[in-house]
Amino acid sequence: MTTAARSASRPVAAPVGDVLYTVHPSPLGDLVLAGPESDVLGSITVPGQRHATGVQPHWRREDTAFTEAARQLDAYFAGELREFSLVLSTPTSEFRRRVWEALDALPYGTTVTYGELARRAGAPAASVRAVGGAVGRNPLTVVRPCHRVMGANGSLTGYAGGLDRKRFLLQLEGVLL
């Protein structure tokens, strides 16, 4: 188990309209960290990320929120952290939950194919496209390591934040030269 799998995940239901967010600089661009409470992370997105909701008008910016998440992200980008330990709240369907748990279990510096991820999530081999869809809608970029999923031939495929960012993260983890 690594990354978000070691997080203290607990169900936290945010009242409609009560979402806190902050913006944190990173090598990937400004990260938007958001969640229902200042210490409960519900999403991390990068500029231009596919399937990201973006900051909504009813969200409230709180620059003192998510300080532990920001600290851990900085340590990860500095090469000093390999596993995140954060409180997460990402309600989803049962299928996506299984795929995201399989993602959470991927060790730092390793990769897996979509087919292997499907197997690890207990999904039939024919569900590779559905697994790819669940990976692409991961709301916790970097923390939930969807960048560690590769094409069947080892190619860099599908990353909602863009392939340049995926390449950067895999280089940071020593997977790519």
JSON list of C-alpha atoms in Angstrom, two decimals:
[
{"chain": "A", "resi": 1, "resn": "MET", "atom": "CA", "xyz": [0.00, 0.00, 0.00]},
{"chain": "A", "resi": 2, "resn": "THR", "atom": "CA", "xyz": [1.25, 3.44, -0.82]},
{"chain": "A", "resi": 3, "resn": "THR", "atom": "CA", "xyz": [0.25, 6.98, -1.48]},
{"chain": "A", "resi": 4, "resn": "ALA", "atom": "CA", "xyz": [-3.39, 7.71, -0.68]},
{"chain": "A", "resi": 5, "resn": "ALA", "atom": "CA", "xyz": [-3.95, 4.13, 0.50]},
{"chain": "A", "resi": 6, "resn": "ARG", "atom": "CA", "xyz": [-2.19, 5.10, 3.71]},
{"chain": "A", "resi": 7, "resn": "SER", "atom": "CA", "xyz": [-4.38, 8.14, 4.07]},
{"chain": "A", "resi": 8, "resn": "ALA", "atom": "CA", "xyz": [-6.91, 8.36, 6.82]},
{"chain": "A", "resi": 9, "resn": "SER", "atom": "CA", "xyz": [-9.84, 8.29, 4.45]},
{"chain": "A", "resi": 10, "resn": "ARG", "atom": "CA", "xyz": [-13.16, 8.94, 6.12]},
{"chain": "A", "resi": 11, "resn": "PRO", "atom": "CA", "xyz": [-16.53, 9.75, 4.67]},
{"chain": "A", "resi": 12, "resn": "VAL", "atom": "CA", "xyz": [-17.21, 13.44, 5.00]},
{"chain": "A", "resi": 13, "resn": "ALA", "atom": "CA", "xyz": [-20.31, 14.85, 3.40]},
{"chain": "A", "resi": 14, "resn": "ALA", "atom": "CA", "xyz": [-19.92, 18.49, 2.47]},
{"chain": "A", "resi": 15, "resn": "PRO", "atom": "CA", "xyz": [-23.07, 20.55, 2.60]},
{"chain": "A", "resi": 16, "resn": "VAL", "atom": "CA", "xyz": [-23.96, 21.90, -0.81]},
{"chain": "A", "resi": 17, "resn": "GLY", "atom": "CA", "xyz": [-22.15, 25.18, -1.34]},
{"chain": "A", "resi": 18, "resn": "ASP", "atom": "CA", "xyz": [-19.67, 24.60, 1.48]},
{"chain": "A", "resi": 19, "resn": "VAL", "atom": "CA", "xyz": [-16.40, 23.87, -0.29]},
{"chain": "A", "resi": 20, "resn": "LEU", "atom": "CA", "xyz": [-13.11, 25.40, 0.73]},
{"chain": "A", "resi": 21, "resn": "TYR", "atom": "CA", "xyz": [-10.24, 25.79, -1.69]},
{"chain": "A", "resi": 22, "resn": "THR", "atom": "CA", "xyz": [-6.78, 27.21, -1.99]},
{"chain": "A", "resi": 23, "resn": "VAL", "atom": "CA", "xyz": [-4.25, 27.55, -4.78]},
{"chain": "A", "resi": 24, "resn": "HIS", "atom": "CA", "xyz": [-0.77, 26.13, -4.27]},
{"chain": "A", "resi": 25, "resn": "PRO", "atom": "CA", "xyz": [2.19, 26.52, -6.65]},
{"chain": "A", "resi": 26, "resn": "SER", "atom": "CA", "xyz": [3.89, 23.38, -7.92]},
{"chain": "A", "resi": 27, "resn": "PRO", "atom": "CA", "xyz": [6.12, 22.23, -10.78]},
{"chain": "A", "resi": 28, "resn": "LEU", "atom": "CA", "xyz": [2.91, 21.17, -12.56]},
{"chain": "A", "resi": 29, "resn": "GLY", "atom": "CA", "xyz": [1.42, 24.67, -12.33]},
{"chain": "A", "resi": 30, "resn": "ASP", "atom": "CA", "xyz": [-0.90, 26.10, -9.71]},
{"chain": "A", "resi": 31, "resn": "LEU", "atom": "CA", "xyz": [-2.73, 23.27, -7.96]},
{"chain": "A", "resi": 32, "resn": "VAL", "atom": "CA", "xyz": [-6.27, 23.89, -6.77]},
{"chain": "A", "resi": 33, "resn": "LEU", "atom": "CA", "xyz": [-6.79, 22.01, -3.51]},
{"chain": "A", "resi": 34, "resn": "ALA", "atom": "CA", "xyz": [-10.41, 21.75, -2.39]},
{"chain": "A", "resi": 35, "resn": "GLY", "atom": "CA", "xyz": [-12.54, 19.94, 0.13]},
{"chain": "A", "resi": 36, "resn": "PRO", "atom": "CA", "xyz": [-15.37, 20.13, 2.65]},
{"chain": "A", "resi": 37, "resn": "GLU", "atom": "CA", "xyz": [-13.08, 21.04, 5.57]},
{"chain": "A", "resi": 38, "resn": "SER", "atom": "CA", "xyz": [-9.66, 22.68, 5.83]},
{"chain": "A", "resi": 39, "resn": "ASP", "atom": "CA", "xyz": [-8.00, 19.35, 6.62]},
{"chain": "A", "resi": 40, "resn": "VAL", "atom": "CA", "xyz": [-10.15, 17.07, 4.43]},
{"chain": "A", "resi": 41, "resn": "LEU", "atom": "CA", "xyz": [-9.05, 16.95, 0.81]},
{"chain": "A", "resi": 42, "resn": "GLY", "atom": "CA", "xyz": [-11.66, 16.25, -1.86]},
{"chain": "A", "resi": 43, "resn": "SER", "atom": "CA", "xyz": [-9.78, 17.27, -5.00]},
{"chain": "A", "resi": 44, "resn": "ILE", "atom": "CA", "xyz": [-6.49, 18.43, -6.42]},
{"chain": "A", "resi": 45, "resn": "THR", "atom": "CA", "xyz": [-6.48, 19.72, -9.98]},
{"chain": "A", "resi": 46, "resn": "VAL", "atom": "CA", "xyz": [-3.98, 21.29, -12.36]},
{"chain": "A", "resi": 47, "resn": "PRO", "atom": "CA", "xyz": [-4.65, 24.02, -14.94]},
{"chain": "A", "resi": 48, "resn": "GLY", "atom": "CA", "xyz": [-6.46, 22.64, -17.99]},
{"chain": "A", "resi": 49, "resn": "GLN", "atom": "CA", "xyz": [-7.15, 19.25, -16.43]},
{"chain": "A", "resi": 50, "resn": "ARG", "atom": "CA", "xyz": [-9.83, 17.25, -18.23]},
{"chain": "A", "resi": 51, "resn": "HIS", "atom": "CA", "xyz": [-12.90, 16.36, -16.18]},
{"chain": "A", "resi": 52, "resn": "ALA", "atom": "CA", "xyz": [-12.02, 18.91, -13.48]},
{"chain": "A", "resi": 53, "resn": "THR", "atom": "CA", "xyz": [-14.91, 21.02, -12.24]},
{"chain": "A", "resi": 54, "resn": "GLY", "atom": "CA", "xyz": [-12.76, 24.06, -11.60]},
{"chain": "A", "resi": 55, "resn": "VAL", "atom": "CA", "xyz": [-13.44, 26.59, -8.90]},
{"chain": "A", "resi": 56, "resn": "GLN", "atom": "CA", "xyz": [-17.18, 27.12, -8.58]},
{"chain": "A", "resi": 57, "resn": "PRO", "atom": "CA", "xyz": [-18.84, 30.43, -7.61]},
{"chain": "A", "resi": 58, "resn": "HIS", "atom": "CA", "xyz": [-20.13, 28.98, -4.33]},
{"chain": "A", "resi": 59, "resn": "TRP", "atom": "CA", "xyz": [-16.65, 27.80, -3.24]},
{"chain": "A", "resi": 60, "resn": "ARG", "atom": "CA", "xyz": [-14.86, 29.84, -0.59]},
{"chain": "A", "resi": 61, "resn": "ARG", "atom": "CA", "xyz": [-11.15, 30.56, -0.92]},
{"chain": "A", "resi": 62, "resn": "GLU", "atom": "CA", "xyz": [-9.29, 29.96, 2.32]},
{"chain": "A", "resi": 63, "resn": "ASP", "atom": "CA", "xyz": [-5.52, 30.29, 1.93]},
{"chain": "A", "resi": 64, "resn": "THR", "atom": "CA", "xyz": [-4.87, 28.74, 5.34]},
{"chain": "A", "resi": 65, "resn": "ALA", "atom": "CA", "xyz": [-6.72, 25.54, 4.35]},
{"chain": "A", "resi": 66, "resn": "PHE", "atom": "CA", "xyz": [-4.95, 22.33, 3.33]},
{"chain": "A", "resi": 67, "resn": "THR", "atom": "CA", "xyz": [-1.59, 23.31, 4.83]},
{"chain": "A", "resi": 68, "resn": "GLU", "atom": "CA", "xyz": [-0.66, 19.68, 5.51]},
{"chain": "A", "resi": 69, "resn": "ALA", "atom": "CA", "xyz": [-1.56, 18.66, 1.96]},
{"chain": "A", "resi": 70, "resn": "ALA", "atom": "CA", "xyz": [0.54, 21.54, 0.60]},
{"chain": "A", "resi": 71, "resn": "ARG", "atom": "CA", "xyz": [3.45, 20.56, 2.85]},
{"chain": "A", "resi": 72, "resn": "GLN", "atom": "CA", "xyz": [3.30, 16.94, 1.70]},
{"chain": "A", "resi": 73, "resn": "LEU", "atom": "CA", "xyz": [3.00, 17.92, -1.96]},
{"chain": "A", "resi": 74, "resn": "ASP", "atom": "CA", "xyz": [6.06, 20.16, -1.63]},
{"chain": "A", "resi": 75, "resn": "ALA", "atom": "CA", "xyz": [7.99, 17.31, -0.02]},
{"chain": "A", "resi": 76, "resn": "TYR", "atom": "CA", "xyz": [6.90, 14.92, -2.80]},
{"chain": "A", "resi": 77, "resn": "PHE", "atom": "CA", "xyz": [8.04, 17.34, -5.52]},
{"chain": "A", "resi": 78, "resn": "ALA", "atom": "CA", "xyz": [11.36, 17.80, -3.67]},
{"chain": "A", "resi": 79, "resn": "GLY", "atom": "CA", "xyz": [11.88, 14.02, -3.77]},
{"chain": "A", "resi": 80, "resn": "GLU", "atom": "CA", "xyz": [11.55, 13.74, 0.01]},
{"chain": "A", "resi": 81, "resn": "LEU", "atom": "CA", "xyz": [8.15, 12.01, 0.27]},
{"chain": "A", "resi": 82, "resn": "ARG", "atom": "CA", "xyz": [6.99, 8.77, -1.31]},
{"chain": "A", "resi": 83, "resn": "GLU", "atom": "CA", "xyz": [3.69, 8.20, 0.49]},
{"chain": "A", "resi": 84, "resn": "PHE", "atom": "CA", "xyz": [0.99, 10.71, 1.32]},
{"chain": "A", "resi": 85, "resn": "SER", "atom": "CA", "xyz": [-0.84, 10.59, 4.63]},
{"chain": "A", "resi": 86, "resn": "LEU", "atom": "CA", "xyz": [-3.89, 12.80, 4.25]},
{"chain": "A", "resi": 87, "resn": "VAL", "atom": "CA", "xyz": [-7.56, 12.75, 5.17]},
{"chain": "A", "resi": 88, "resn": "LEU", "atom": "CA", "xyz": [-9.48, 12.31, 1.92]},
{"chain": "A", "resi": 89, "resn": "SER", "atom": "CA", "xyz": [-13.13, 12.56, 0.99]},
{"chain": "A", "resi": 90, "resn": "THR", "atom": "CA", "xyz": [-13.91, 11.43, -2.54]},
{"chain": "A", "resi": 91, "resn": "PRO", "atom": "CA", "xyz": [-17.41, 9.94, -2.66]},
{"chain": "A", "resi": 92, "resn": "THR", "atom": "CA", "xyz": [-17.99, 7.95, -5.84]},
{"chain": "A", "resi": 93, "resn": "SER", "atom": "CA", "xyz": [-19.54, 4.81, -7.29]},
{"chain": "A", "resi": 94, "resn": "GLU", "atom": "CA", "xyz": [-18.56, 1.34, -6.09]},
{"chain": "A", "resi": 95, "resn": "PHE", "atom": "CA", "xyz": [-16.74, 0.64, -9.38]},
{"chain": "A", "resi": 96, "resn": "ARG", "atom": "CA", "xyz": [-14.64, 3.82, -9.24]},
{"chain": "A", "resi": 97, "resn": "ARG", "atom": "CA", "xyz": [-13.93, 3.24, -5.56]},
{"chain": "A", "resi": 98, "resn": "ARG", "atom": "CA", "xyz": [-12.43, -0.18, -6.39]},
{"chain": "A", "resi": 99, "resn": "VAL", "atom": "CA", "xyz": [-10.34, 1.28, -9.23]},
{"chain": "A", "resi": 100, "resn": "TRP", "atom": "CA", "xyz": [-9.17, 4.17, -7.06]},
{"chain": "A", "resi": 101, "resn": "GLU", "atom": "CA", "xyz": [-8.24, 1.79, -4.23]},
{"chain": "A", "resi": 102, "resn": "ALA", "atom": "CA", "xyz": [-6.18, -0.21, -6.73]},
{"chain": "A", "resi": 103, "resn": "LEU", "atom": "CA", "xyz": [-4.50, 3.06, -7.79]},
{"chain": "A", "resi": 104, "resn": "ASP", "atom": "CA", "xyz": [-3.83, 3.94, -4.16]},
{"chain": "A", "resi": 105, "resn": "ALA", "atom": "CA", "xyz": [-1.98, 0.65, -3.73]},
{"chain": "A", "resi": 106, "resn": "LEU", "atom": "CA", "xyz": [0.52, 1.34, -6.55]},
{"chain": "A", "resi": 107, "resn": "PRO", "atom": "CA", "xyz": [3.96, 1.86, -5.01]},
{"chain": "A", "resi": 108, "resn": "TYR", "atom": "CA", "xyz": [6.04, 4.95, -5.72]},
{"chain": "A", "resi": 109, "resn": "GLY", "atom": "CA", "xyz": [8.30, 4.46, -8.73]},
{"chain": "A", "resi": 110, "resn": "THR", "atom": "CA", "xyz": [6.27, 1.66, -10.30]},
{"chain": "A", "resi": 111, "resn": "THR", "atom": "CA", "xyz": [3.79, 1.47, -13.14]},
{"chain": "A", "resi": 112, "resn": "VAL", "atom": "CA", "xyz": [0.92, -0.77, -14.13]},
{"chain": "A", "resi": 113, "resn": "THR", "atom": "CA", "xyz": [-1.11, -1.25, -17.29]},
{"chain": "A", "resi": 114, "resn": "TYR", "atom": "CA", "xyz": [-4.82, -0.51, -17.49]},
{"chain": "A", "resi": 115, "resn": "GLY", "atom": "CA", "xyz": [-5.44, -4.24, -17.90]},
{"chain": "A", "resi": 116, "resn": "GLU", "atom": "CA", "xyz": [-3.48, -5.08, -14.77]},
{"chain": "A", "resi": 117, "resn": "LEU", "atom": "CA", "xyz": [-5.21, -2.29, -12.88]},
{"chain": "A", "resi": 118, "resn": "ALA", "atom": "CA", "xyz": [-8.57, -3.76, -13.95]},
{"chain": "A", "resi": 119, "resn": "ARG", "atom": "CA", "xyz": [-7.48, -7.14, -12.59]},
{"chain": "A", "resi": 120, "resn": "ARG", "atom": "CA", "xyz": [-6.34, -5.60, -9.31]},
{"chain": "A", "resi": 121, "resn": "ALA", "atom": "CA", "xyz": [-9.68, -3.78, -8.99]},
{"chain": "A", "resi": 122, "resn": "GLY", "atom": "CA", "xyz": [-11.54, -7.06, -9.46]},
{"chain": "A", "resi": 123, "resn": "ALA", "atom": "CA", "xyz": [-12.95, -5.98, -12.82]},
{"chain": "A", "resi": 124, "resn": "PRO", "atom": "CA", "xyz": [-13.19, -8.22, -15.89]},
{"chain": "A", "resi": 125, "resn": "ALA", "atom": "CA", "xyz": [-10.48, -7.81, -18.53]},
{"chain": "A", "resi": 126, "resn": "ALA", "atom": "CA", "xyz": [-13.11, -6.48, -20.94]},
{"chain": "A", "resi": 127, "resn": "SER", "atom": "CA", "xyz": [-13.64, -3.47, -18.66]},
{"chain": "A", "resi": 128, "resn": "VAL", "atom": "CA", "xyz": [-10.31, -1.82, -19.51]},
{"chain": "A", "resi": 129, "resn": "ARG", "atom": "CA", "xyz": [-12.05, 1.19, -21.10]},
{"chain": "A", "resi": 130, "resn": "ALA", "atom": "CA", "xyz": [-14.27, 1.66, -18.04]},
{"chain": "A", "resi": 131, "resn": "VAL", "atom": "CA", "xyz": [-11.17, 1.42, -15.83]},
{"chain": "A", "resi": 132, "resn": "GLY", "atom": "CA", "xyz": [-9.53, 4.08, -18.00]},
{"chain": "A", "resi": 133, "resn": "GLY", "atom": "CA", "xyz": [-12.59, 6.28, -17.51]},
{"chain": "A", "resi": 134, "resn": "ALA", "atom": "CA", "xyz": [-12.39, 5.87, -13.73]},
{"chain": "A", "resi": 135, "resn": "VAL", "atom": "CA", "xyz": [-8.68, 6.67, -13.79]},
{"chain": "A", "resi": 136, "resn": "GLY", "atom": "CA", "xyz": [-9.33, 9.75, -15.93]},
{"chain": "A", "resi": 137, "resn": "ARG", "atom": "CA", "xyz": [-11.86, 11.05, -13.41]},
{"chain": "A", "resi": 138, "resn": "ASN", "atom": "CA", "xyz": [-9.56, 10.69, -10.44]},
{"chain": "A", "resi": 139, "resn": "PRO", "atom": "CA", "xyz": [-10.15, 13.90, -8.45]},
{"chain": "A", "resi": 140, "resn": "LEU", "atom": "CA", "xyz": [-6.84, 13.70, -6.56]},
{"chain": "A", "resi": 141, "resn": "THR", "atom": "CA", "xyz": [-4.09, 14.16, -9.12]},
{"chain": "A", "resi": 142, "resn": "VAL", "atom": "CA", "xyz": [-0.61, 13.33, -7.80]},
{"chain": "A", "resi": 143, "resn": "VAL", "atom": "CA", "xyz": [-1.91, 12.05, -4.42]},
{"chain": "A", "resi": 144, "resn": "ARG", "atom": "CA", "xyz": [-3.89, 9.26, -6.08]},
{"chain": "A", "resi": 145, "resn": "PRO", "atom": "CA", "xyz": [-1.22, 8.16, -8.57]},
{"chain": "A", "resi": 146, "resn": "CYS", "atom": "CA", "xyz": [-3.07, 7.82, -11.86]},
{"chain": "A", "resi": 147, "resn": "HIS", "atom": "CA", "xyz": [0.16, 8.92, -13.55]},
{"chain": "A", "resi": 148, "resn": "ARG", "atom": "CA", "xyz": [1.52, 5.41, -12.83]},
{"chain": "A", "resi": 149, "resn": "VAL", "atom": "CA", "xyz": [-0.90, 3.77, -15.29]},
{"chain": "A", "resi": 150, "resn": "MET", "atom": "CA", "xyz": [0.54, 2.99, -18.72]},
{"chain": "A", "resi": 151, "resn": "GLY", "atom": "CA", "xyz": [-0.69, 1.60, -22.02]},
{"chain": "A", "resi": 152, "resn": "ALA", "atom": "CA", "xyz": [-0.44, -2.15, -22.64]},
{"chain": "A", "resi": 153, "resn": "ASN", "atom": "CA", "xyz": [2.73, -1.58, -24.70]},
{"chain": "A", "resi": 154, "resn": "GLY", "atom": "CA", "xyz": [4.31, 0.60, -22.00]},
{"chain": "A", "resi": 155, "resn": "SER", "atom": "CA", "xyz": [3.43, 3.86, -23.73]},
{"chain": "A", "resi": 156, "resn": "LEU", "atom": "CA", "xyz": [2.44, 7.05, -21.93]},
{"chain": "A", "resi": 157, "resn": "THR", "atom": "CA", "xyz": [-1.27, 7.17, -22.55]},
{"chain": "A", "resi": 158, "resn": "GLY", "atom": "CA", "xyz": [-4.16, 9.03, -21.07]},
{"chain": "A", "resi": 159, "resn": "TYR", "atom": "CA", "xyz": [-3.48, 11.55, -18.35]},
{"chain": "A", "resi": 160, "resn": "ALA", "atom": "CA", "xyz": [-6.13, 14.14, -17.56]},
{"chain": "A", "resi": 161, "resn": "GLY", "atom": "CA", "xyz": [-3.44, 16.66, -16.64]},
{"chain": "A", "resi": 162, "resn": "GLY", "atom": "CA", "xyz": [-1.56, 16.18, -19.91]},
{"chain": "A", "resi": 163, "resn": "LEU", "atom": "CA", "xyz": [1.21, 13.84, -20.99]},
{"chain": "A", "resi": 164, "resn": "ASP", "atom": "CA", "xyz": [3.98, 16.37, -20.22]},
{"chain": "A", "resi": 165, "resn": "ARG", "atom": "CA", "xyz": [2.89, 16.38, -16.58]},
{"chain": "A", "resi": 166, "resn": "LYS", "atom": "CA", "xyz": [2.64, 12.59, -16.54]},
{"chain": "A", "resi": 167, "resn": "ARG", "atom": "CA", "xyz": [6.17, 12.36, -17.96]},
{"chain": "A", "resi": 168, "resn": "PHE", "atom": "CA", "xyz": [7.42, 14.82, -15.32]},
{"chain": "A", "resi": 169, "resn": "LEU", "atom": "CA", "xyz": [5.89, 12.79, -12.46]},
{"chain": "A", "resi": 170, "resn": "LEU", "atom": "CA", "xyz": [7.28, 9.51, -13.76]},
{"chain": "A", "resi": 171, "resn": "GLN", "atom": "CA", "xyz": [10.73, 11.09, -14.15]},
{"chain": "A", "resi": 172, "resn": "LEU", "atom": "CA", "xyz": [10.49, 12.45, -10.61]},
{"chain": "A", "resi": 173, "resn": "GLU", "atom": "CA", "xyz": [9.75, 8.93, -9.37]},
{"chain": "A", "resi": 174, "resn": "GLY", "atom": "CA", "xyz": [12.62, 7.45, -11.39]},
{"chain": "A", "resi": 175, "resn": "VAL", "atom": "CA", "xyz": [10.45, 5.44, -13.78]},
{"chain": "A", "resi": 176, "resn": "LEU", "atom": "CA", "xyz": [11.55, 7.40, -16.86]},
{"chain": "A", "resi": 177, "resn": "LEU", "atom": "CA", "xyz": [14.95, 8.86, -17.61]}
]
